[in-house]
Amino acid sequence: MQSTAHAFKDNVDRALVDDNLQQSLAILKVGFSERRRQAVERLPEFEALRDRARDIKNHALAHLDLYLEAFEAKVTALGGQVHWAPTADDACRVVLDICREAGARTVAKSKSMIAEEIALNAHLEAHGIEPVETDLGEYIIQLRREPPSHIIAPAVHLTKDQVADTFHEHHRKLGFDRRLTERPDLVAEARAVLRRRFQEADVGITGANFLVAETGSSMLVTNEGNADLSNTLPRVHIVIASIEKVIPTLEDAATLLRVLARSATGQEWSSYTTFNTGPRRPGDLDGPEQYHVVLLDNGRSSVLGGDMQDMLRCIRCGACMNHCPVYGAIGGHAYGWVYPGPIGSVLTPQLIGVAEAGSLPNASTFCGRCESVCPVRIPLPKLMRHWREREFEHHLTPAAVRQGLALWAFLATRPRLYRWATGLANRLLALFGRADGRYAWLPLAGAWTRYRDFPAPQAGGTFHAQWKTRRGAGR
Amino acid sequence: MTVGLFVTCLVDMFRPSVGFAAVKLLEDAGCRVVVPDVQTCCGQPAYNSGDRADARAVARQVIAAFEGFDHVVAPSGSCGGMIAHHFPALFDDDAAMQARAEALAGKTHELVSFLVDVLGVRHVDARLDATVTYHDSCSGLRELGVKAQPRALLSGIAGLKLAEMANPEVCCGFGGTFCVKYPDISNAMLADKTRDIAATGADTLLAGDLGCLMNMAGKLQRLGSSVRVRHIAEVLAGMSDLAAIGEPETAPAGPAAAR
Ligand code: SF4
């Protein structure tokens, strides 16, 4: 996917005046967080489970090589095949090769963020293979040729009316000529269209929430059951997953599942939890003839062992974006690439470069709400600050900001000079008049006064000046 | 017990009465209050902009100025959080400085939580005939656990009625330099906040951080709202007769008005 992260400010401008988007965000902002709150309230051990979840992922990351090899050995023993893909291009090539070998014309896909990351659909289309998204949200945005705006709710930026229009436009040619308005009808129509597509598919591609080293299973949760059709009906099943998805045991998967759905949607469990463990065995009633797992690195291994490793704990629940007031204001597309919200602001600079995506970690108030809900306790603000430090080190911070900081630091480390400067500023502000108690406009403060008044300083000078006359200098 | 007061740069520059309110509250609770004159700022502008070197320089100065006190108190969860939470991380390659930073961090507090949790204050003598709504500023809430303490003290203020807003824990959009680096996003967040404030019907908005308060006051006033905005310390110290933030003053501010 072509990034527009460098044009973040333009993206934001568009998002803030997009009425449909703002209407959708207003619902999202309260809905997700309220459901999570209730789910957490019902589970007294939730905070302790978050610690467990963090520890499991930390342990897996500390021994990632070991668990990946164990996973590969298991998959191979089951008759499946593991493919190592260092880059996005490698992953696309592997998937295309498998599809070609299977003579595939249509591929049924169940929602996968890794597929978005490697831009798999575009690659398959360019080579004459039609990918069909089977997750309802993904299906909608595929019809509209839009990227997802949320990692678990890809079409959350759209209103029901927009979906109705999209279906009406695309389903007419399939014989559905009525424009539907009710949600259940829209879902039923999508289901009818998609059923046919499942049956045509030669290959099914799914993502994975976890890869279990102990059993060689890939594990997936959905609320629609579409993954189960994607991996049982077609002859060939391809799982694409990034390397940090591997965890040691089924027991660990169970623990992580307990925090995953609660954090994501406030459900105790997602409707469907599926373990795929190798291809169809003799005597099995269904299942694919071939089972492939494509393991994507795409720069992740370079994060291991460093001060940014914590980002690899992410289990992609979406809670950080559901609770982020910045995401709530601008939606997911403004972030300009695959992963939006706080985790996107941390991950995107790693995956496509801080020069391209440097705005993202800056667009945060560090309010910390993301960290306070993250089921694996990723210190997201701290990681965003790390990126700001990298930018500063590499002189990517805008010159005006650097100069302002240099001046500020010069004064802040010279208290006497600082007193003089604040006293002067105090008197200068007084020149603009404080009779109203506030200013509707101030020089150099346009970014503030465009939207708000600026409170005038109280009369009588700075605190320190007053304190000095009242109590004498500090001891 | 001797307390070093970290005034904060915003209080120093814009609203000294918050500093005087803090002094009064601490002295009423039996503390000796010292205001070191080598203090300027806690270093957040640099730290949050990725400028570690300057943040460290400022932090060194704060550590040297304040490490001798029994406790350090700031009328701000944001600056308090910077010292209590982030200073040690600034020196992870300098064990000696880190030890000093940790020692200081361990005794640094936000004002209201210090009164309640450390000094055991349960009641302050003050009156405010108003319906008040309280915004939980982010750093105080999430880094220092400031949530119940301000409400506990407010509940004992004569004449005061608390009307909680929806989502008091959601950021107001200030975020230090964020509000001028991304003014449009900041404004969208602020608009949600002021809508939640208005919905309570409260006539007064309180919080414990001047940055957030100036942000919210500026927006409320731009919108023509009559909600008065004050720092909680002023209310607890019985200084509610002062002009609210962004309102014209009738009498001079400072200790003369306070006592
Ligand atoms: S960073 Fe945490 S909260 Fe955000 S998606 Fe990942 S696991 Fe969920």
PDB file of N, CA and C in Angstrom, chain B residues 17-91:
ATOM      1  N   SER B  17      -1.611  32.840  41.609  1.00  0.00           N
ATOM      2  CA  SER B  17      -2.506  32.512  42.732  1.00  0.00           C
ATOM      3  C   SER B  17      -2.545  31.007  43.008  1.00  0.00           C
ATOM      4  N   VAL B  18      -2.312  30.193  41.988  1.00  0.00           N
ATOM      5  CA  VAL B  18      -2.281  28.742  42.216  1.00  0.00           C
ATOM      6  C   VAL B  18      -1.107  28.388  43.122  1.00  0.00           C
ATOM      7  N   GLY B  19       0.025  29.060  42.894  1.00  0.00           N
ATOM      8  CA  GLY B  19       1.194  28.825  43.739  1.00  0.00           C
ATOM      9  C   GLY B  19       0.927  29.261  45.172  1.00  0.00           C
ATOM     10  N   PHE B  20       0.310  30.416  45.327  1.00  0.00           N
ATOM     11  CA  PHE B  20       0.005  30.891  46.684  1.00  0.00           C
ATOM     12  C   PHE B  20      -1.033  29.999  47.365  1.00  0.00           C
ATOM     13  N   ALA B  21      -1.966  29.491  46.580  1.00  0.00           N
ATOM     14  CA  ALA B  21      -2.944  28.553  47.147  1.00  0.00           C
ATOM     15  C   ALA B  21      -2.238  27.293  47.642  1.00  0.00           C
ATOM     16  N   ALA B  22      -1.279  26.820  46.849  1.00  0.00           N
ATOM     17  CA  ALA B  22      -0.536  25.615  47.255  1.00  0.00           C
ATOM     18  C   ALA B  22       0.218  25.882  48.554  1.00  0.00           C
ATOM     19  N   VAL B  23       0.857  27.041  48.635  1.00  0.00           N
ATOM     20  CA  VAL B  23       1.595  27.392  49.855  1.00  0.00           C
ATOM     21  C   VAL B  23       0.646  27.397  51.049  1.00  0.00           C
ATOM     22  N   LYS B  24      -0.511  28.010  50.877  1.00  0.00           N
ATOM     23  CA  LYS B  24      -1.467  28.090  51.989  1.00  0.00           C
ATOM     24  C   LYS B  24      -1.915  26.689  52.429  1.00  0.00           C
ATOM     25  N   LEU B  25      -2.264  25.860  51.466  1.00  0.00           N
ATOM     26  CA  LEU B  25      -2.737  24.515  51.814  1.00  0.00           C
ATOM     27  C   LEU B  25      -1.658  23.718  52.541  1.00  0.00           C
ATOM     28  N   LEU B  26      -0.426  23.836  52.065  1.00  0.00           N
ATOM     29  CA  LEU B  26       0.663  23.082  52.688  1.00  0.00           C
ATOM     30  C   LEU B  26       0.965  23.616  54.079  1.00  0.00           C
ATOM     31  N   GLU B  27       0.967  24.927  54.219  1.00  0.00           N
ATOM     32  CA  GLU B  27       1.262  25.507  55.534  1.00  0.00           C
ATOM     33  C   GLU B  27       0.130  25.219  56.516  1.00  0.00           C
ATOM     34  N   ASP B  28      -1.097  25.297  56.044  1.00  0.00           N
ATOM     35  CA  ASP B  28      -2.230  24.966  56.925  1.00  0.00           C
ATOM     36  C   ASP B  28      -2.144  23.523  57.416  1.00  0.00           C
ATOM     37  N   ALA B  29      -1.552  22.669  56.592  1.00  0.00           N
ATOM     38  CA  ALA B  29      -1.435  21.264  56.986  1.00  0.00           C
ATOM     39  C   ALA B  29      -0.173  21.016  57.800  1.00  0.00           C
ATOM     40  N   GLY B  30       0.541  22.092  58.117  1.00  0.00           N
ATOM     41  CA  GLY B  30       1.671  21.953  59.029  1.00  0.00           C
ATOM     42  C   GLY B  30       3.037  21.834  58.376  1.00  0.00           C
ATOM     43  N   CYS B  31       3.132  22.071  57.091  1.00  0.00           N
ATOM     44  CA  CYS B  31       4.429  21.964  56.423  1.00  0.00           C
ATOM     45  C   CYS B  31       5.157  23.304  56.461  1.00  0.00           C
ATOM     46  N   ARG B  32       6.486  23.208  56.437  1.00  0.00           N
ATOM     47  CA  ARG B  32       7.278  24.403  56.159  1.00  0.00           C
ATOM     48  C   ARG B  32       7.521  24.387  54.649  1.00  0.00           C
ATOM     49  N   VAL B  33       7.171  25.484  53.991  1.00  0.00           N
ATOM     50  CA  VAL B  33       7.268  25.499  52.530  1.00  0.00           C
ATOM     51  C   VAL B  33       8.439  26.361  52.076  1.00  0.00           C
ATOM     52  N   VAL B  34       9.263  25.787  51.221  1.00  0.00           N
ATOM     53  CA  VAL B  34      10.383  26.527  50.654  1.00  0.00           C
ATOM     54  C   VAL B  34      10.213  26.548  49.137  1.00  0.00           C
ATOM     55  N   VAL B  35      10.484  27.706  48.557  1.00  0.00           N
ATOM     56  CA  VAL B  35      10.395  27.822  47.098  1.00  0.00           C
ATOM     57  C   VAL B  35      11.792  28.119  46.557  1.00  0.00           C
ATOM     58  N   PRO B  36      12.524  27.111  46.130  1.00  0.00           N
ATOM     59  CA  PRO B  36      13.887  27.360  45.626  1.00  0.00           C
ATOM     60  C   PRO B  36      13.840  28.311  44.433  1.00  0.00           C
ATOM     61  N   ASP B  37      14.761  29.268  44.391  1.00  0.00           N
ATOM     62  CA  ASP B  37      14.661  30.245  43.310  1.00  0.00           C
ATOM     63  C   ASP B  37      15.461  29.839  42.081  1.00  0.00           C
ATOM     64  N   VAL B  38      16.047  28.652  42.072  1.00  0.00           N
ATOM     65  CA  VAL B  38      16.744  28.215  40.859  1.00  0.00           C
ATOM     66  C   VAL B  38      15.836  27.359  39.967  1.00  0.00           C
ATOM     67  N   GLN B  39      14.573  27.265  40.307  1.00  0.00           N
ATOM     68  CA  GLN B  39      13.692  26.435  39.481  1.00  0.00           C
ATOM     69  C   GLN B  39      13.151  27.223  38.288  1.00  0.00           C
ATOM     70  N   THR B  40      12.947  26.516  37.180  1.00  0.00           N
ATOM     71  CA  THR B  40      12.319  27.153  36.017  1.00  0.00           C
ATOM     72  C   THR B  40      11.167  26.287  35.516  1.00  0.00           C
ATOM     73  N   CYS B  41      11.518  25.127  34.969  1.00  0.00           N
ATOM     74  CA  CYS B  41      10.540  24.266  34.310  1.00  0.00           C
ATOM     75  C   CYS B  41      10.976  22.841  34.585  1.00  0.00           C
ATOM     76  N   CYS B  42      10.086  21.880  34.366  1.00  0.00           N
ATOM     77  CA  CYS B  42      10.430  20.485  34.650  1.00  0.00           C
ATOM     78  C   CYS B  42      11.120  19.815  33.472  1.00  0.00           C
ATOM     79  N   GLY B  43      11.123  20.457  32.314  1.00  0.00           N
ATOM     80  CA  GLY B  43      11.826  19.888  31.168  1.00  0.00           C
ATOM     81  C   GLY B  43      10.945  19.201  30.146  1.00  0.00           C
ATOM     82  N   GLN B  44       9.642  19.172  30.388  1.00  0.00           N
ATOM     83  CA  GLN B  44       8.775  18.450  29.447  1.00  0.00           C
ATOM     84  C   GLN B  44       8.807  18.960  28.005  1.00  0.00           C
ATOM     85  N   PRO B  45       8.891  20.288  27.791  1.00  0.00           N
ATOM     86  CA  PRO B  45       8.915  20.727  26.390  1.00  0.00           C
ATOM     87  C   PRO B  45      10.025  20.023  25.598  1.00  0.00           C
ATOM     88  N   ALA B  46      11.197  19.872  26.210  1.00  0.00           N
ATOM     89  CA  ALA B  46      12.291  19.195  25.520  1.00  0.00           C
ATOM     90  C   ALA B  46      12.055  17.686  25.487  1.00  0.00           C
ATOM     91  N   TYR B  47      11.705  17.131  26.629  1.00  0.00           N
ATOM     92  CA  TYR B  47      11.563  15.676  26.739  1.00  0.00           C
ATOM     93  C   TYR B  47      10.533  15.154  25.744  1.00  0.00           C
ATOM     94  N   ASN B  48       9.407  15.833  25.647  1.00  0.00           N
ATOM     95  CA  ASN B  48       8.351  15.364  24.764  1.00  0.00           C
ATOM     96  C   ASN B  48       8.596  15.716  23.298  1.00  0.00           C
ATOM     97  N   SER B  49       9.619  16.528  23.038  1.00  0.00           N
ATOM     98  CA  SER B  49       9.978  16.822  21.654  1.00  0.00           C
ATOM     99  C   SER B  49      11.147  15.963  21.191  1.00  0.00           C
ATOM    100  N   GLY B  50      11.575  15.044  22.025  1.00  0.00           N
ATOM    101  CA  GLY B  50      12.680  14.159  21.638  1.00  0.00           C
ATOM    102  C   GLY B  50      14.054  14.740  21.917  1.00  0.00           C
ATOM    103  N   ASP B  51      14.092  15.886  22.574  1.00  0.00           N
ATOM    104  CA  ASP B  51      15.365  16.555  22.844  1.00  0.00           C
ATOM    105  C   ASP B  51      15.856  16.127  24.228  1.00  0.00           C
ATOM    106  N   ARG B  52      16.503  14.976  24.243  1.00  0.00           N
ATOM    107  CA  ARG B  52      16.899  14.358  25.497  1.00  0.00           C
ATOM    108  C   ARG B  52      17.987  15.152  26.212  1.00  0.00           C
ATOM    109  N   ALA B  53      18.914  15.688  25.444  1.00  0.00           N
ATOM    110  CA  ALA B  53      20.052  16.380  26.065  1.00  0.00           C
ATOM    111  C   ALA B  53      19.561  17.585  26.872  1.00  0.00           C
ATOM    112  N   ASP B  54      18.695  18.373  26.288  1.00  0.00           N
ATOM    113  CA  ASP B  54      18.203  19.543  27.016  1.00  0.00           C
ATOM    114  C   ASP B  54      17.300  19.136  28.177  1.00  0.00           C
ATOM    115  N   ALA B  55      16.527  18.077  27.984  1.00  0.00           N
ATOM    116  CA  ALA B  55      15.686  17.600  29.079  1.00  0.00           C
ATOM    117  C   ALA B  55      16.556  17.182  30.265  1.00  0.00           C
ATOM    118  N   ARG B  56      17.669  16.536  29.944  1.00  0.00           N
ATOM    119  CA  ARG B  56      18.582  16.120  31.018  1.00  0.00           C
ATOM    120  C   ARG B  56      19.189  17.324  31.726  1.00  0.00           C
ATOM    121  N   ALA B  57      19.554  18.323  30.962  1.00  0.00           N
ATOM    122  CA  ALA B  57      20.162  19.516  31.577  1.00  0.00           C
ATOM    123  C   ALA B  57      19.188  20.158  32.557  1.00  0.00           C
ATOM    124  N   VAL B  58      17.928  20.256  32.144  1.00  0.00           N
ATOM    125  CA  VAL B  58      16.929  20.855  33.032  1.00  0.00           C
ATOM    126  C   VAL B  58      16.685  19.945  34.240  1.00  0.00           C
ATOM    127  N   ALA B  59      16.648  18.648  33.988  1.00  0.00           N
ATOM    128  CA  ALA B  59      16.407  17.702  35.078  1.00  0.00           C
ATOM    129  C   ALA B  59      17.514  17.777  36.130  1.00  0.00           C
ATOM    130  N   ARG B  60      18.757  17.871  35.670  1.00  0.00           N
ATOM    131  CA  ARG B  60      19.880  18.002  36.619  1.00  0.00           C
ATOM    132  C   ARG B  60      19.664  19.193  37.546  1.00  0.00           C
ATOM    133  N   GLN B  61      19.218  20.287  36.932  1.00  0.00           N
ATOM    134  CA  GLN B  61      19.006  21.510  37.707  1.00  0.00           C
ATOM    135  C   GLN B  61      17.892  21.313  38.741  1.00  0.00           C
ATOM    136  N   VAL B  62      16.820  20.649  38.335  1.00  0.00           N
ATOM    137  CA  VAL B  62      15.709  20.400  39.264  1.00  0.00           C
ATOM    138  C   VAL B  62      16.175  19.482  40.389  1.00  0.00           C
ATOM    139  N   ILE B  63      16.913  18.449  40.026  1.00  0.00           N
ATOM    140  CA  ILE B  63      17.380  17.498  41.045  1.00  0.00           C
ATOM    141  C   ILE B  63      18.255  18.210  42.067  1.00  0.00           C
ATOM    142  N   ALA B  64      19.195  19.008  41.581  1.00  0.00           N
ATOM    143  CA  ALA B  64      20.089  19.713  42.505  1.00  0.00           C
ATOM    144  C   ALA B  64      19.316  20.669  43.411  1.00  0.00           C
ATOM    145  N   ALA B  65      18.309  21.318  42.857  1.00  0.00           N
ATOM    146  CA  ALA B  65      17.580  22.320  43.637  1.00  0.00           C
ATOM    147  C   ALA B  65      16.643  21.689  44.666  1.00  0.00           C
ATOM    148  N   PHE B  66      16.171  20.474  44.408  1.00  0.00           N
ATOM    149  CA  PHE B  66      15.085  19.935  45.236  1.00  0.00           C
ATOM    150  C   PHE B  66      15.450  18.698  46.059  1.00  0.00           C
ATOM    151  N   GLU B  67      16.619  18.117  45.827  1.00  0.00           N
ATOM    152  CA  GLU B  67      16.869  16.824  46.471  1.00  0.00           C
ATOM    153  C   GLU B  67      17.029  16.935  47.984  1.00  0.00           C
ATOM    154  N   GLY B  68      17.234  18.150  48.496  1.00  0.00           N
ATOM    155  CA  GLY B  68      17.432  18.283  49.930  1.00  0.00           C
ATOM    156  C   GLY B  68      16.160  18.307  50.769  1.00  0.00           C
ATOM    157  N   PHE B  69      15.000  18.373  50.132  1.00  0.00           N
ATOM    158  CA  PHE B  69      13.755  18.499  50.913  1.00  0.00           C
ATOM    159  C   PHE B  69      13.191  17.144  51.323  1.00  0.00           C
ATOM    160  N   ASP B  70      12.330  17.186  52.341  1.00  0.00           N
ATOM    161  CA  ASP B  70      11.656  15.947  52.742  1.00  0.00           C
ATOM    162  C   ASP B  70      10.714  15.488  51.634  1.00  0.00           C
ATOM    163  N   HIS B  71      10.014  16.461  51.051  1.00  0.00           N
ATOM    164  CA  HIS B  71       9.100  16.166  49.952  1.00  0.00           C
ATOM    165  C   HIS B  71       9.152  17.289  48.938  1.00  0.00           C
ATOM    166  N   VAL B  72       8.781  16.945  47.725  1.00  0.00           N
ATOM    167  CA  VAL B  72       8.654  17.964  46.682  1.00  0.00           C
ATOM    168  C   VAL B  72       7.220  17.899  46.166  1.00  0.00           C
ATOM    169  N   VAL B  73       6.598  19.056  46.065  1.00  0.00           N
ATOM    170  CA  VAL B  73       5.190  19.090  45.689  1.00  0.00           C
ATOM    171  C   VAL B  73       4.984  20.079  44.542  1.00  0.00           C
ATOM    172  N   ALA B  74       4.172  19.661  43.567  1.00  0.00           N
ATOM    173  CA  ALA B  74       3.839  20.545  42.447  1.00  0.00           C
ATOM    174  C   ALA B  74       2.322  20.628  42.320  1.00  0.00           C
ATOM    175  N   PRO B  75       1.778  21.823  42.052  1.00  0.00           N
ATOM    176  CA  PRO B  75       0.331  21.921  41.835  1.00  0.00           C
ATOM    177  C   PRO B  75      -0.009  21.513  40.400  1.00  0.00           C
ATOM    178  N   SER B  76       0.486  20.333  40.000  1.00  0.00           N
ATOM    179  CA  SER B  76       0.325  19.860  38.634  1.00  0.00           C
ATOM    180  C   SER B  76       0.686  18.387  38.566  1.00  0.00           C
ATOM    181  N   GLY B  77      -0.205  17.565  38.009  1.00  0.00           N
ATOM    182  CA  GLY B  77       0.110  16.157  37.826  1.00  0.00           C
ATOM    183  C   GLY B  77       1.093  15.959  36.689  1.00  0.00           C
ATOM    184  N   SER B  78       1.100  16.900  35.786  1.00  0.00           N
ATOM    185  CA  SER B  78       1.961  16.781  34.623  1.00  0.00           C
ATOM    186  C   SER B  78       3.426  16.983  35.005  1.00  0.00           C
ATOM    187  N   CYS B  79       3.717  18.085  35.704  1.00  0.00           N
ATOM    188  CA  CYS B  79       5.103  18.343  36.121  1.00  0.00           C
ATOM    189  C   CYS B  79       5.500  17.366  37.222  1.00  0.00           C
ATOM    190  N   GLY B  80       4.556  17.073  38.129  1.00  0.00           N
ATOM    191  CA  GLY B  80       4.833  16.093  39.173  1.00  0.00           C
ATOM    192  C   GLY B  80       5.166  14.748  38.549  1.00  0.00           C
ATOM    193  N   GLY B  81       4.393  14.369  37.535  1.00  0.00           N
ATOM    194  CA  GLY B  81       4.629  13.099  36.844  1.00  0.00           C
ATOM    195  C   GLY B  81       5.965  13.089  36.125  1.00  0.00           C
ATOM    196  N   MET B  82       6.349  14.212  35.573  1.00  0.00           N
ATOM    197  CA  MET B  82       7.643  14.304  34.889  1.00  0.00           C
ATOM    198  C   MET B  82       8.769  13.970  35.863  1.00  0.00           C
ATOM    199  N   ILE B  83       8.707  14.567  37.054  1.00  0.00           N
ATOM    200  CA  ILE B  83       9.779  14.338  38.029  1.00  0.00           C
ATOM    201  C   ILE B  83       9.660  12.934  38.635  1.00  0.00           C
ATOM    202  N   ALA B  84       8.449  12.559  39.014  1.00  0.00           N
ATOM    203  CA  ALA B  84       8.257  11.307  39.749  1.00  0.00           C
ATOM    204  C   ALA B  84       8.317  10.085  38.832  1.00  0.00           C
ATOM    205  N   HIS B  85       8.142  10.288  37.559  1.00  0.00           N
ATOM    206  CA  HIS B  85       7.967   9.143  36.669  1.00  0.00           C
ATOM    207  C   HIS B  85       9.059   9.078  35.616  1.00  0.00           C
ATOM    208  N   HIS B  86       9.439  10.228  35.081  1.00  0.00           N
ATOM    209  CA  HIS B  86      10.301  10.219  33.896  1.00  0.00           C
ATOM    210  C   HIS B  86      11.751  10.604  34.158  1.00  0.00           C
ATOM    211  N   PHE B  87      12.015  11.334  35.242  1.00  0.00           N
ATOM    212  CA  PHE B  87      13.408  11.738  35.476  1.00  0.00           C
ATOM    213  C   PHE B  87      14.363  10.539  35.514  1.00  0.00           C
ATOM    214  N   PRO B  88      14.028   9.472  36.256  1.00  0.00           N
ATOM    215  CA  PRO B  88      14.992   8.363  36.306  1.00  0.00           C
ATOM    216  C   PRO B  88      15.323   7.803  34.920  1.00  0.00           C
ATOM    217  N   ALA B  89      14.317   7.757  34.037  1.00  0.00           N
ATOM    218  CA  ALA B  89      14.553   7.201  32.707  1.00  0.00           C
ATOM    219  C   ALA B  89      15.500   8.068  31.880  1.00  0.00           C
ATOM    220  N   LEU B  90      15.640   9.323  32.269  1.00  0.00           N
ATOM    221  CA  LEU B  90      16.533  10.213  31.509  1.00  0.00           C
ATOM    222  C   LEU B  90      18.005   9.885  31.741  1.00  0.00           C
ATOM    223  N   PHE B  91      18.277   9.154  32.816  1.00  0.00           N
ATOM    224  CA  PHE B  91      19.683   8.921  33.179  1.00  0.00           C
ATOM    225  C   PHE B  91      20.039   7.440  33.177  1.00  0.00           C
TER     226      PHE B  91
END
